[in-house]
Coordinates of C-alpha atoms in Angstrom, one line a residue:
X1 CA 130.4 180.1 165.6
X2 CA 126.9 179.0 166.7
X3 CA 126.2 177.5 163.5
X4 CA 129.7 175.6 164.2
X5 CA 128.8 174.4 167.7
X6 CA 125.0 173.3 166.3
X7 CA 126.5 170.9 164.4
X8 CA 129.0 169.8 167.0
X9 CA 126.4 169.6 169.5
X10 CA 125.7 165.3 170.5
X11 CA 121.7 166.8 171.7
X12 CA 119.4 167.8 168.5
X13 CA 118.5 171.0 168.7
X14 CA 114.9 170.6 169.0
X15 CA 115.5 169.2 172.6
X16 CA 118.1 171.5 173.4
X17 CA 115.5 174.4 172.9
X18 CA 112.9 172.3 175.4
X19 CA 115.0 171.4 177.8
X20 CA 115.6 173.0 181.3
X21 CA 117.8 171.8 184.3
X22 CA 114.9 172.7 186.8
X23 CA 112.3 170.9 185.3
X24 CA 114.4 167.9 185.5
X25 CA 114.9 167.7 189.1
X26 CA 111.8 168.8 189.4
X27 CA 111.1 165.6 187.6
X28 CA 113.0 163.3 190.0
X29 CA 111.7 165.2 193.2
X30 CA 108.6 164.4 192.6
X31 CA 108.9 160.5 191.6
X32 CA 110.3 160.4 194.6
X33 CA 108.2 162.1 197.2
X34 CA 105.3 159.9 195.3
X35 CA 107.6 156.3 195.4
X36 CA 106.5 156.5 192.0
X37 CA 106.6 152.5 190.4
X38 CA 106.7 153.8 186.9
X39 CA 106.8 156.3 185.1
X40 CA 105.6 157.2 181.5
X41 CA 107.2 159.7 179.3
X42 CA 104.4 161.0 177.3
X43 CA 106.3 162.2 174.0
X44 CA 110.2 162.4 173.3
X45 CA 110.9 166.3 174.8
X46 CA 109.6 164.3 178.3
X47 CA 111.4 161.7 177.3
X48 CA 114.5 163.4 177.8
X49 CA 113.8 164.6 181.4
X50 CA 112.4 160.6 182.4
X51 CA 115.7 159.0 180.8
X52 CA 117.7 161.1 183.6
X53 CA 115.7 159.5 186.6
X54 CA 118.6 157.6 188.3
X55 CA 116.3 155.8 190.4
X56 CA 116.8 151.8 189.5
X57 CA 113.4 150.4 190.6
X58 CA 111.7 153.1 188.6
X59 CA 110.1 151.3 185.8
X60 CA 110.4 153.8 182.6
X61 CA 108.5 154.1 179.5
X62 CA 108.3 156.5 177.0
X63 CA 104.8 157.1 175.2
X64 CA 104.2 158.4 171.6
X65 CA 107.4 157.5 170.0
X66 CA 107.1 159.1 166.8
X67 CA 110.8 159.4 165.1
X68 CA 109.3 160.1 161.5
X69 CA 108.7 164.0 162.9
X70 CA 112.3 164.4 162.8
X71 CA 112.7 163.0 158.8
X72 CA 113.1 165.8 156.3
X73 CA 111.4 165.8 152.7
X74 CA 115.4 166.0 150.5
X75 CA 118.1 164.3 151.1
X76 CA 120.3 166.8 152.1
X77 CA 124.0 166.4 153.7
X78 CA 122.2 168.6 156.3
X79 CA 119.1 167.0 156.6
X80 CA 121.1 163.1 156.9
X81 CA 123.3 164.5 160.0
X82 CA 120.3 165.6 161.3
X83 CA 119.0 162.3 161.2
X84 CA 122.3 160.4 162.5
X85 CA 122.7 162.8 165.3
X86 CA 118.5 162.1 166.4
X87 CA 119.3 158.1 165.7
X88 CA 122.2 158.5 168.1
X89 CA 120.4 160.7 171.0
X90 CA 116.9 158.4 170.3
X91 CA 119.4 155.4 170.7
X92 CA 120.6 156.4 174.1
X93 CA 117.4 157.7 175.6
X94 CA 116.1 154.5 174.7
X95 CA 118.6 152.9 176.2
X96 CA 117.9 154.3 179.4
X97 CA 114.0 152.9 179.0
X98 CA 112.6 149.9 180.0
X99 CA 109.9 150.1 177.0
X100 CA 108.4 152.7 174.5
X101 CA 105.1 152.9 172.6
X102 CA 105.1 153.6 169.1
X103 CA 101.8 154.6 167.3
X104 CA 102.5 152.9 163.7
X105 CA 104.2 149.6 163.0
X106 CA 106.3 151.7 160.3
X107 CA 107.4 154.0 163.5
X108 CA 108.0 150.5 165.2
X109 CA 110.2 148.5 162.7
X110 CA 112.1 151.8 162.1
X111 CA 113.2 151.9 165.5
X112 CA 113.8 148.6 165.9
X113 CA 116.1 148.3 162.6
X114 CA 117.7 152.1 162.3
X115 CA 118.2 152.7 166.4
X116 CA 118.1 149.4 167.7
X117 CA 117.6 150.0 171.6
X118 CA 119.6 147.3 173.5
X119 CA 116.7 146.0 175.8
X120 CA 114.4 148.7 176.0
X121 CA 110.7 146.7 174.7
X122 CA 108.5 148.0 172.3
X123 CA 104.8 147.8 170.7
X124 CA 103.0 149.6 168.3
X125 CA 99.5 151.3 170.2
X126 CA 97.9 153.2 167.4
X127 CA 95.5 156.2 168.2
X128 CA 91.7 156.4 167.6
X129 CA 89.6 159.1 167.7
X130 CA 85.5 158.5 169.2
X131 CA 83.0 157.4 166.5
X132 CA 80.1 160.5 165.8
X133 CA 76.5 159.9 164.8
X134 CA 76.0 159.8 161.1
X135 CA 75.7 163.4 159.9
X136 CA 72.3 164.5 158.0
X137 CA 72.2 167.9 157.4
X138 CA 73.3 169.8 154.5
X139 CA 76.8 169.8 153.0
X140 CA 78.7 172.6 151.2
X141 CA 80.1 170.7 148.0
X142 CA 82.8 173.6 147.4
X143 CA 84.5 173.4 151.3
X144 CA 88.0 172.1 151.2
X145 CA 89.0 172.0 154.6
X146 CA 92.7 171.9 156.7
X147 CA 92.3 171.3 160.6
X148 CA 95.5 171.9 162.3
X149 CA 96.6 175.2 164.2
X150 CA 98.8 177.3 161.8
X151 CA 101.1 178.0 164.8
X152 CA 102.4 174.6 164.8
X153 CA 105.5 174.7 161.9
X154 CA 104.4 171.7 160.2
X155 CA 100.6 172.9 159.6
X156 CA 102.0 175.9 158.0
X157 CA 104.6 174.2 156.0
X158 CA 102.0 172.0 155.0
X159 CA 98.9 174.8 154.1
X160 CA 101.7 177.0 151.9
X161 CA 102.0 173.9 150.0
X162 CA 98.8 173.1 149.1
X163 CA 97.9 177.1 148.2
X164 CA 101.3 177.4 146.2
X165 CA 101.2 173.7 144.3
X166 CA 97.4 172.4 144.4
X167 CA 95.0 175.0 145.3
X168 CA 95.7 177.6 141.6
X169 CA 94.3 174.1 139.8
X170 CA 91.3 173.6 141.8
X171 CA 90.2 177.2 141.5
X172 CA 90.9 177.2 138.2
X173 CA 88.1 174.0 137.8
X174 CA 85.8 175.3 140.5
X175 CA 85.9 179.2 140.6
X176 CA 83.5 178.9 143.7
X177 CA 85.5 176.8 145.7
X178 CA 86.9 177.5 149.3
X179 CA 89.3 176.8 151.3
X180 CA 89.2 177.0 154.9
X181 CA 91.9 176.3 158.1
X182 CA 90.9 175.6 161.7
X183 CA 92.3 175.9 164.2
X184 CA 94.6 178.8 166.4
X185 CA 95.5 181.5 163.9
X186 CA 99.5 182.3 163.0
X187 CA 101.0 186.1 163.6
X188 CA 99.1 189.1 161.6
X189 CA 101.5 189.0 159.3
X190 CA 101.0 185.4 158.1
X191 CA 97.5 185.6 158.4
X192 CA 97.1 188.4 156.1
X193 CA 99.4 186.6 153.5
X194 CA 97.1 183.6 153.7
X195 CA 93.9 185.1 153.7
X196 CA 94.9 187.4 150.5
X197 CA 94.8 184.4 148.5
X198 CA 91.3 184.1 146.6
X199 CA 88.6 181.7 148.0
X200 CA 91.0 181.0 151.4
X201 CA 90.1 181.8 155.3
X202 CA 91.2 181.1 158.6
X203 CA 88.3 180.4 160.7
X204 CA 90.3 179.8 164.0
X205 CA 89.1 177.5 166.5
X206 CA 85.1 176.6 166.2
X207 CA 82.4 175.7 168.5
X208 CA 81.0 173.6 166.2
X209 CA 83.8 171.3 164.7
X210 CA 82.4 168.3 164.4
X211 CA 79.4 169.4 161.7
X212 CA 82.0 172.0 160.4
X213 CA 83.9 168.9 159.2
X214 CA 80.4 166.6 158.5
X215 CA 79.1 169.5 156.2
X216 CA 82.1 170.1 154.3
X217 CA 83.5 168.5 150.7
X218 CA 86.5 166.8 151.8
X219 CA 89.4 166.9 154.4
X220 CA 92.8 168.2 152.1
X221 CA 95.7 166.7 153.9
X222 CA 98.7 167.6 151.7
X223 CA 101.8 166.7 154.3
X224 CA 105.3 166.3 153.0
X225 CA 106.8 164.9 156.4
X226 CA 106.0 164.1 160.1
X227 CA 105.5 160.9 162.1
X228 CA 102.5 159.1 164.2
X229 CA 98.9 158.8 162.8
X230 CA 97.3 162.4 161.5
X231 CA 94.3 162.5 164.2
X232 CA 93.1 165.0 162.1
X233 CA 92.8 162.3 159.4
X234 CA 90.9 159.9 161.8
X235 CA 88.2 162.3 163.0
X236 CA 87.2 163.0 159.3
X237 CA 86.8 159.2 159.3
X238 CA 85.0 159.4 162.6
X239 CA 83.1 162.3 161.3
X240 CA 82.2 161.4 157.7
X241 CA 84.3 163.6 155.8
X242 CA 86.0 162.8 152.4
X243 CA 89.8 162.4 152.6
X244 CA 92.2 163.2 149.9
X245 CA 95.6 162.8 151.3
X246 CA 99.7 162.3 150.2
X247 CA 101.1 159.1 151.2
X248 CA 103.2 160.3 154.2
X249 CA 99.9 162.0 155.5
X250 CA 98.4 158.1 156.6
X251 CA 101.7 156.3 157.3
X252 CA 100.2 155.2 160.4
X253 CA 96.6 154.2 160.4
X254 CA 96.0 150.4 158.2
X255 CA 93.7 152.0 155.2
X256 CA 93.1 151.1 152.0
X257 CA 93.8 153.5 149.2
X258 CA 90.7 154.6 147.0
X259 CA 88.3 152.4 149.0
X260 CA 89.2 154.5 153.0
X261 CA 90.1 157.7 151.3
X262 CA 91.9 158.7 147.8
X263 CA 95.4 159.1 148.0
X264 CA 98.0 161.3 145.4
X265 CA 101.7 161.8 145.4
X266 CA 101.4 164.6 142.8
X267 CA 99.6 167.8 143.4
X268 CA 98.2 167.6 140.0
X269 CA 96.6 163.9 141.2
X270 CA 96.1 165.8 144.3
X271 CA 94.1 169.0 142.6

């Protein structure tokens, strides 16, 4: 029966589990005690709560539009109503907006062709990350690095990948090699799992990161799906770091391929 009425449901489930009537009128006390002019939604879950301000000379705008989150890896019956029912719910949030700001033209043109707001405007703003002082101390040649908190689904998803498809062939060529994740660590139970693989470690969230990411080999980013541009993939830019990356992991940022940062759609390539 709740399987039955997920399906049914009009609202995707991933706002339906981040949505709550109080915050919303929360929401439209407070723009209007403030005579707020506009307002900006910073990602889609606040989206949902600024599309419900009823107030007309509110000028809306939803910031960090990134619909590619919501695209699965297969092309499942499951996975394309998935997509339909977010088209349909992005479609009439959108509607309800006077602009939105996506971070990658890809994001952009998506929206434009596959949701097709009817007025709402929109641009492409891409993110950036600062610019660091060239980095002259010493380098560890066997550190593969993954920044990303392994609490977040997708980081996980993404570092259980590399360890079951990429990481056996590396270790198999460089014995000595290491592998280490950033970032806040997942339950006990996952990070045992993780760290009883040879050569891997969790090193949680650093002091230090920028010359942990100077002094290391290369930046792994392995992702299968998600939307926006990878900051993590900038900062290693910013920071000096080697890339190796899949395609979907720099959808967003204007690179060039084996010139910005090598890029493989097969772990072998990848390894």
């Amino acid at each position: 029966m709740v399987a039955t009425r997920a399906v049914l449901a009009t609202t995707p489930w991933d706002f339906r589990l981040v949505y709550h009537p109080e915050l919303c009128e929360q929401s439209r006390q407070a723009a209007r005690e403030r005579r707020a002019d506009v307002v900006i939604a910073y990602e889609m879950a606040a989206g949902d709560y600024v599309a419900r301000l009823t107030d007309g000379r509110v000028v809306k705008i939803l910031d960090g539009c990134e619909p590619f989150a919501f695209q699965s890896t297969h092309a499942t019956l499951r996975s394309l109503a998935r997509i339909w029912k977010f088209k349909r719910f992005l479609r009439s949030m959108l509607n309800r907006f006077d602009a939105y700001i996506a971070v990658s033209d890809a994001e952009l043109s998506w929206i434009r062709q596959e949701v097709a707001p009817r007025h709402a405007w929109g641009c492409t703003v891409p993110n950036g990350t600062d610019l660091s002082d060239a980095y002259v101390g010493p380098v560890d040649g066997q550190r593969i690095i993954y920044t990303g908190s392994l609490t977040y689904r997708a980081n996980l998803e993404t570092v259980d990948y590399f360890l079951a498809e990429i990481w056996p062939a590396i270790r198999r060529a460089q014995p000595r090699a290491t592998f280490v994740v950033t970032g806040e660590r997942p339950d006990q139970e996952t990070a045992r799992r993780l760290e009883a693989v040879p050569g891997v470690s969790l090193a949680c969230l650093l002091t230090d990161y920028q010359r942990f990411v100077s002094s290391s080999a290369v930046l792994a980013a392995p992702l299968l799906r998600g939307g926006g541009t990878r900051i993590k993939v900038l900062q290693a830019f910013a920071l000096g770091s080697p890339v190796r990356a899949t395609p979907t992991a720099v959808e967003g940022p204007r690179v060039s391929p084996g010139l910005d940062l090598f890029v493989a759609r097969t772990p072998a390539a990848f390894a």
